[in-house]
């Protein structure tokens, strides 16, 4: 019943910016953290940025000082502002939710992904 829907991907030139959004629907007992992950062709999926329930953030070294993860709690949304984009950022970006389904059960949900292409 819990779903994550990503949006905001597309084609952008090097040095440009994009803003990705992930909207959550369905019941969640308690969020542990949410984050953005990406996977380029032929590569493993990697963590890009996460934000926990206290607002603490973690970024991959490759995106530090360029990307910003944030929350819009009233809208059940997590955003990823991506600036100074590089061709190496090209990947499918996935939203991840790590949460308690109830007091006992931890769960992970993934969105279907949104494609970001950085190219001239």
PDB file of C-alpha atoms in Angstrom, residues 3-6 45 92-95 110-115:
ATOM      1  CA  UNK A   3       4.071   3.863  -2.707  1.00  0.00           C
ATOM      2  CA  UNK A   4       6.832   6.227  -3.778  1.00  0.00           C
ATOM      3  CA  UNK A   5       6.566   8.217  -6.982  1.00  0.00           C
ATOM      4  CA  UNK A   6       9.562  10.111  -8.350  1.00  0.00           C
ATOM      5  CA  UNK A  45      23.279   1.164  -7.288  1.00  0.00           C
ATOM      6  CA  UNK A  92      18.294   6.368 -12.986  1.00  0.00           C
ATOM      7  CA  UNK A  93      17.537   7.949  -9.638  1.00  0.00           C
ATOM      8  CA  UNK A  94      15.449   5.985  -7.147  1.00  0.00           C
ATOM      9  CA  UNK A  95      13.663   7.143  -4.036  1.00  0.00           C
ATOM     10  CA  UNK A 110      11.559   1.814  -3.567  1.00  0.00           C
ATOM     11  CA  UNK A 111      10.160   4.023  -6.249  1.00  0.00           C
ATOM     12  CA  UNK A 112      10.323   3.007  -9.883  1.00  0.00           C
ATOM     13  CA  UNK A 113      12.973   5.595 -10.679  1.00  0.00           C
ATOM     14  CA  UNK A 114      13.381   8.679 -12.821  1.00  0.00           C
ATOM     15  CA  UNK A 115      16.052   9.086 -15.479  1.00  0.00           C
TER      16      UNK A 115
END
